[in-house]
Amino acid sequence: MPSRLPIQDIFAGLVTSIGTAIRYWFHYTLVAFAWLGVVPLTACRIYKCLFTGSVSSLLTLPLDMLSTDNLLADCLQGCFVVTCTLCAFISLVWLREQIVHGGAPIWLEHAAPPFNAAGHHQNEAPAGGNGAENVAPDQPANPPAENAVVGENPAAQDDQAEEEEEENEEEDDAGGEDAADANNGAQDDMNWNALEWDRAAEELTWERMLGLDGSLVFLEHVFWVVSLNTLFILVFAFCPYHIGHFSLVGLGFEEHVQASHFEGLITTIVGYILLAITLIICHGLATLVKFHRSRRLLGVCYIVVKVSLLVVVEIGVFPLICGWWLDICSLEMFDATLKDRELSFQSAPGTTMFLHWLVGMVYVFYFASFILLLREVLRPGVLWFLRNLNDPDFNPVQEMIHLPIYRHLRRFILSVIVFGSIVLLMLWLPIRIIKSLLPNFLPYNVMLYSDAPVSELSLELLLLQVVLPALLEQGHTRQWLKGLVRAWTVTAGYLLDLHSYLLGDQEENENSANQQANNNQHARNNNALPVVGEGLHAAHQAILQQGGPVGFQPYRRPPHFPLRIFLLIVFMCITLLIASLICLTLPVFAGRWLMSFWTGTAKIHELYTAACGLYVCWLTIRAVTVLVAWMPQGRRVIFQKVKEWSLMIMKTVIVAVLLAGVVPLLLGLLFELVIVAPLRVPLDQTPLFYPWQDWALGVLHAKIIAAITLMGPQWWLKTVIEQVYANGIRNIDLQYIIRKLAAPVISVLLLSLCVPYVIASGVVPLLGVTAEMQNLVHRRIYPFLLMVVVLMGILSFQVRQFKRLYEHIKNDKYLVGQRLVNYERKSGKQGTSPPPPQSSQE
């Protein structure tokens, strides 16, 4: 091998690498063009063609496919259409798995054996029903507890009895053919080879499917995706829309639907509702004429439409109702009227509906979180009328599949009444009381633009980066709320003699637990042999049923029990009203008082005053709880704790000034000098710098840089940040932070700010250039130096790549083989021993 590679070898290797790169570039360009251009553009053009409603659009569809008008907009809209179709396809596959594994409804599976049907009914019964059946022998003297736990079970049992009667009647007519069809369906479901599916899954990877492996097989996948999009647009959008459109036109409701600004969505939903009704009627006719395959197909289609509509109602309509009701009940709090909301809806209907849906979704989420917290405090069985989201057997999709429509409608109406009543109690009524007692307190100031000398952007960033993380990332708030709920429950329980009902009796719980353990042992002995053919799901259900009363504990019923429950509800409403009054007034009042020292008489957004007041209240409560926890430990321990915390607070303040004050300020100023000022301020104008805004933007940039650093490769800055995070505030090492983190970062930022300024203001005037040139250098030196640094980084990267290419060419041409040598650390005594055996690999 020569000491240096010949030029022709380097040139040949470089040409080969460039050719490979060009080939890959062409292939990846074709892949990107197919998936990001052809697929979404085809979906968008077909979607527009179908919904144009004219025959000419179908005839000109090939020309529309090749049109270059509105390419970017059509591609973006097509990406949305493709996403919707893929989500619909995945949802259909997942719904099929739910039906296969969870079982179809009773009215669809007529050929099920009687034992399996009974087991299916037993599994479908709510947890309260199982608990009541298990408790009945142990607690015969407590029928109200059983009634409380059962809840809706009588209705459910009636539904099951009616369904069983209908099933028996129909089985008498078509038992044999139905059983044959069911057996054929079961054979079709089980007649598949697992090895072939596994082999197909191994062969079809994401790289191969998308074309990232270098092959052209992805073109077939592109064709199938385009066909799937067309099929789903035709079946799930075109047909329901036109069914709803013709129905609304026939009924004369077209003008009302057009006035809603959501004509397409409402028309499609109406089409789906009419389609569901049609499927029910066709399913009944197919059952009468004994078309069993058609009956099953129509039933499955009805389940798909039913689940889709219920998902839209649960996730879309219900939060939207809650959001609008919250807005209507809080109009006086913001000095607004229904006319203002109507104008905002007319101007931006989509944004208005989305914001109200988002507010309603947040309200539903926090309500559900509070219910989960109540379940941790209250006796199991108190909240029997609410579904337990933490229950492992709770499956909302299975409920949508199996429960009839009127049950879902009843739940929906009950949920609207409950959520609406709580909004009235905790929002509308407190606002009326505040306006009568404190006339000058309301309305809240929520104007878009503030006349305060503080920038809105700075306050928003401060709120998002400092206040909200401190309030949301602490687990103390939930523990405090849980403690308040427990204290209220204990107080109400002793005042109304409902302690056993609300919290249960500890002694009775222990006795019942011991008794239940004995019962479980007898049950295990009696049920030692598992049922053959039931599968893992049935065994799991049997274990759960042996586990005793799920979701129920017995309680002692005091005299005048209904009156005490009524007084408990009244006491709860009064408590919620007082809590709402405090939450609406105290944080805002404290925040206004504190902000008045900063901004004077200028009004600012109440979001900032409320956040500031909440933060101050949280700090105060936290300090009080810490002092209360220290009080039993004695004066000396308290002084020692105060000394330790004072030292820790001093260190934290120093670190905060350096890392949360100086570094963000320098970073924000550098960003404005490099990016913002050259882009926004012309050369003939003087840029103005606002340190407060620069600091607020610097906080955001610092957090982004820290996050990127922690996600990136290992280097000194990532190691230091990880060590600081690991130490935490209690074990804060001030010397390490200053020496390893603050000093290097501040030095680099100061050099980046000072060196260009010294060159522009000190060196350039000495060269005797004109004033215009001095101004140009002074204004453009920061972006120029940034460009120089970026070019140097690119050059260094290219040099490293060229060295790797050089080594690759040298190894390809001259490398004969590689030898693997076993490494052993030799001691002094073994210095004369022979070398270990070697293995060579060509």
Coordinates of C-alpha atoms in Angstrom, one line a residue, residues 325-546:
W325 CA -73.2 26.5 29.5
L326 CA -70.1 27.7 31.4
D327 CA -69.8 30.7 29.1
I328 CA -73.5 31.6 29.5
C329 CA -73.4 31.3 33.3
S330 CA -70.2 33.4 33.5
L331 CA -71.3 36.3 31.2
E332 CA -71.8 38.7 34.1
M333 CA -68.3 38.0 35.4
F334 CA -66.8 39.5 32.2
D335 CA -69.5 42.1 31.6
A336 CA -70.6 40.4 28.4
T337 CA -73.9 39.6 26.9
L338 CA -75.3 36.9 24.6
K339 CA -75.2 39.4 21.8
D340 CA -71.4 39.6 22.1
R341 CA -71.1 35.8 22.0
E342 CA -73.4 35.7 18.9
L343 CA -71.2 38.3 17.2
S344 CA -68.1 36.4 18.0
F345 CA -69.7 33.2 16.7
Q346 CA -70.7 34.9 13.5
S347 CA -67.3 36.3 12.9
A348 CA -65.3 33.1 13.7
P349 CA -67.6 30.1 14.1
G350 CA -64.9 27.5 14.0
T351 CA -62.7 29.1 16.5
T352 CA -65.6 29.9 18.9
M353 CA -66.8 26.3 18.8
F354 CA -63.3 24.9 19.4
L355 CA -62.7 27.2 22.3
H356 CA -66.0 26.3 24.0
W357 CA -65.3 22.6 23.3
L358 CA -61.8 23.0 24.9
V359 CA -63.2 24.7 28.0
G360 CA -65.9 22.0 28.3
M361 CA -63.3 19.3 27.9
V362 CA -61.1 20.8 30.7
Y363 CA -64.2 21.1 32.9
V364 CA -65.2 17.4 32.3
F365 CA -61.6 16.3 33.0
Y366 CA -61.2 18.1 36.3
F367 CA -64.7 17.0 37.4
A368 CA -63.7 13.3 36.7
S369 CA -60.4 13.9 38.5
F370 CA -62.3 15.2 41.5
I371 CA -64.6 12.2 41.5
L372 CA -61.5 9.9 41.5
L373 CA -60.2 11.8 44.5
L374 CA -63.6 11.4 46.2
R375 CA -63.4 7.6 45.7
E376 CA -60.1 7.5 47.5
V377 CA -61.8 9.2 50.6
L378 CA -65.3 7.9 50.7
R379 CA -66.5 4.4 51.4
P380 CA -66.8 2.1 48.4
G381 CA -70.4 2.1 47.4
V382 CA -71.3 5.7 48.2
L383 CA -70.8 6.8 44.6
W384 CA -72.7 3.8 43.1
F385 CA -74.4 6.0 40.6
L386 CA -71.2 7.2 38.9
R387 CA -69.0 4.9 36.8
N388 CA -65.6 4.1 38.2
L389 CA -62.9 5.1 35.7
N390 CA -60.2 3.2 37.7
D391 CA -62.1 -0.1 37.5
P392 CA -60.0 -2.5 35.4
D393 CA -63.2 -4.0 34.0
F394 CA -64.6 -0.6 32.9
N395 CA -64.6 -0.6 29.1
P396 CA -66.6 2.3 27.5
V397 CA -66.4 0.8 24.0
Q398 CA -67.9 -2.5 25.2
E399 CA -70.7 -0.5 26.9
M400 CA -71.3 1.3 23.6
I401 CA -71.5 -2.0 21.8
H402 CA -73.8 -3.9 24.2
L403 CA -76.0 -1.3 26.0
P404 CA -79.1 -0.1 24.1
I405 CA -79.5 3.4 22.8
Y406 CA -82.1 4.5 25.4
R407 CA -79.7 3.6 28.2
H408 CA -77.0 5.9 26.6
L409 CA -79.6 8.6 26.1
R410 CA -80.7 8.4 29.8
R411 CA -77.0 8.6 30.9
F412 CA -76.5 11.6 28.6
I413 CA -79.5 13.5 30.0
L414 CA -78.5 12.7 33.6
S415 CA -74.9 13.9 32.9
V416 CA -76.1 17.1 31.4
I417 CA -78.4 17.8 34.4
V418 CA -75.6 17.0 36.9
F419 CA -72.9 19.0 35.2
G420 CA -75.2 21.9 34.5
S421 CA -76.5 22.0 38.1
I422 CA -72.9 22.1 39.4
V423 CA -72.1 25.0 37.0
L424 CA -75.2 26.9 38.3
L425 CA -74.2 26.2 41.9
M426 CA -70.5 27.0 41.6
L427 CA -70.4 29.8 39.0
W428 CA -73.7 31.5 38.4
L429 CA -74.9 31.8 42.0
P430 CA -71.5 32.9 43.4
I431 CA -71.4 35.6 40.7
R432 CA -74.8 36.9 41.7
I433 CA -73.8 37.0 45.3
I434 CA -70.5 38.8 44.6
K435 CA -72.3 41.4 42.5
S436 CA -74.7 42.0 45.3
L437 CA -72.1 42.1 48.1
L438 CA -69.1 43.6 46.3
P439 CA -70.5 45.7 43.4
N440 CA -67.1 47.1 42.4
F441 CA -65.2 43.8 42.4
L442 CA -66.7 42.5 39.1
P443 CA -66.3 42.4 36.1
Y444 CA -62.9 40.8 35.6
N445 CA -60.6 42.8 33.3
V446 CA -60.0 40.5 30.3
M447 CA -59.2 43.1 27.6
L448 CA -56.9 42.0 24.8
Y449 CA -54.5 44.9 25.0
S450 CA -53.3 46.3 28.3
D451 CA -52.4 50.0 29.1
A452 CA -49.9 48.8 31.7
P453 CA -46.2 49.6 31.2
V454 CA -45.5 45.9 31.4
S455 CA -45.6 43.9 28.2
E456 CA -48.3 41.3 27.8
L457 CA -45.9 38.9 26.2
S458 CA -43.5 39.1 29.1
L459 CA -46.3 38.4 31.6
E460 CA -47.6 35.5 29.6
L461 CA -44.2 33.9 29.5
L462 CA -43.7 34.5 33.2
L463 CA -47.0 32.9 33.9
L464 CA -46.3 29.9 31.7
Q465 CA -42.7 29.4 32.7
V466 CA -42.7 30.2 36.4
V467 CA -46.1 30.3 38.0
L468 CA -48.0 27.4 36.4
P469 CA -45.2 24.9 36.7
A470 CA -44.8 25.7 40.4
L471 CA -48.6 25.1 40.9
L472 CA -49.0 22.1 38.7
E473 CA -45.8 20.1 39.3
Q474 CA -46.3 20.0 43.1
G475 CA -48.1 17.0 44.6
H476 CA -48.9 19.0 47.7
T477 CA -52.0 20.6 46.1
R478 CA -53.8 17.3 45.6
Q479 CA -52.9 16.1 49.1
W480 CA -54.2 19.4 50.6
L481 CA -57.5 19.0 48.6
K482 CA -57.7 15.4 49.7
G483 CA -57.2 16.4 53.3
L484 CA -59.9 19.1 53.1
V485 CA -62.3 16.6 51.6
R486 CA -61.6 14.0 54.3
A487 CA -62.0 16.7 57.0
W488 CA -65.3 17.8 55.6
T489 CA -66.5 14.2 55.3
V490 CA -65.6 13.5 58.9
T491 CA -67.3 16.7 60.1
A492 CA -70.5 16.0 58.0
G493 CA -70.5 12.4 59.1
Y494 CA -70.4 13.2 62.8
L495 CA -72.9 16.1 62.6
L496 CA -75.4 14.0 60.7
D497 CA -74.5 10.6 62.1
L498 CA -73.5 9.4 58.7
H499 CA -69.9 8.5 59.5
S500 CA -70.6 4.8 58.8
Y501 CA -72.3 5.6 55.5
L502 CA -69.6 8.0 54.3
L503 CA -66.4 6.4 55.6
G504 CA -67.4 3.0 56.8
D505 CA -66.6 1.3 60.2
Q506 CA -63.1 0.1 60.6
E507 CA -63.9 -2.7 62.9
E508 CA -66.7 -4.0 60.7
N509 CA -64.4 -3.7 57.7
E510 CA -61.8 -5.9 59.5
N511 CA -64.4 -8.4 60.5
S512 CA -65.9 -8.6 57.1
A513 CA -62.4 -8.9 55.5
N514 CA -61.6 -11.9 57.7
Q515 CA -65.0 -13.4 57.0
Q516 CA -64.6 -12.8 53.3
A517 CA -61.2 -14.4 53.4
N518 CA -62.8 -17.6 54.8
N519 CA -65.5 -17.4 52.2
N520 CA -63.0 -17.1 49.5
Q521 CA -61.1 -20.1 50.8
H522 CA -64.3 -22.2 50.7
A523 CA -65.1 -20.9 47.3
R524 CA -61.6 -21.9 46.0
N525 CA -62.0 -25.3 47.4
N526 CA -65.4 -25.7 45.9
N527 CA -64.4 -24.3 42.5
A528 CA -61.1 -26.2 42.2
L529 CA -61.9 -27.5 38.7
P530 CA -62.0 -24.8 36.0
V531 CA -64.7 -24.8 33.4
V532 CA -63.4 -26.2 30.2
G533 CA -63.8 -24.0 27.1
E534 CA -64.3 -20.7 28.9
G535 CA -60.8 -19.3 28.2
L536 CA -58.7 -16.8 30.0
H537 CA -61.3 -14.1 30.1
A538 CA -63.9 -16.3 31.9
A539 CA -61.2 -17.5 34.3
H540 CA -60.4 -13.9 35.1
Q541 CA -64.0 -13.1 35.6
A542 CA -64.4 -16.1 38.0
I543 CA -61.4 -14.9 40.0
L544 CA -62.9 -11.4 40.3
Q545 CA -66.3 -12.9 41.4
Q546 CA -64.6 -14.9 44.1

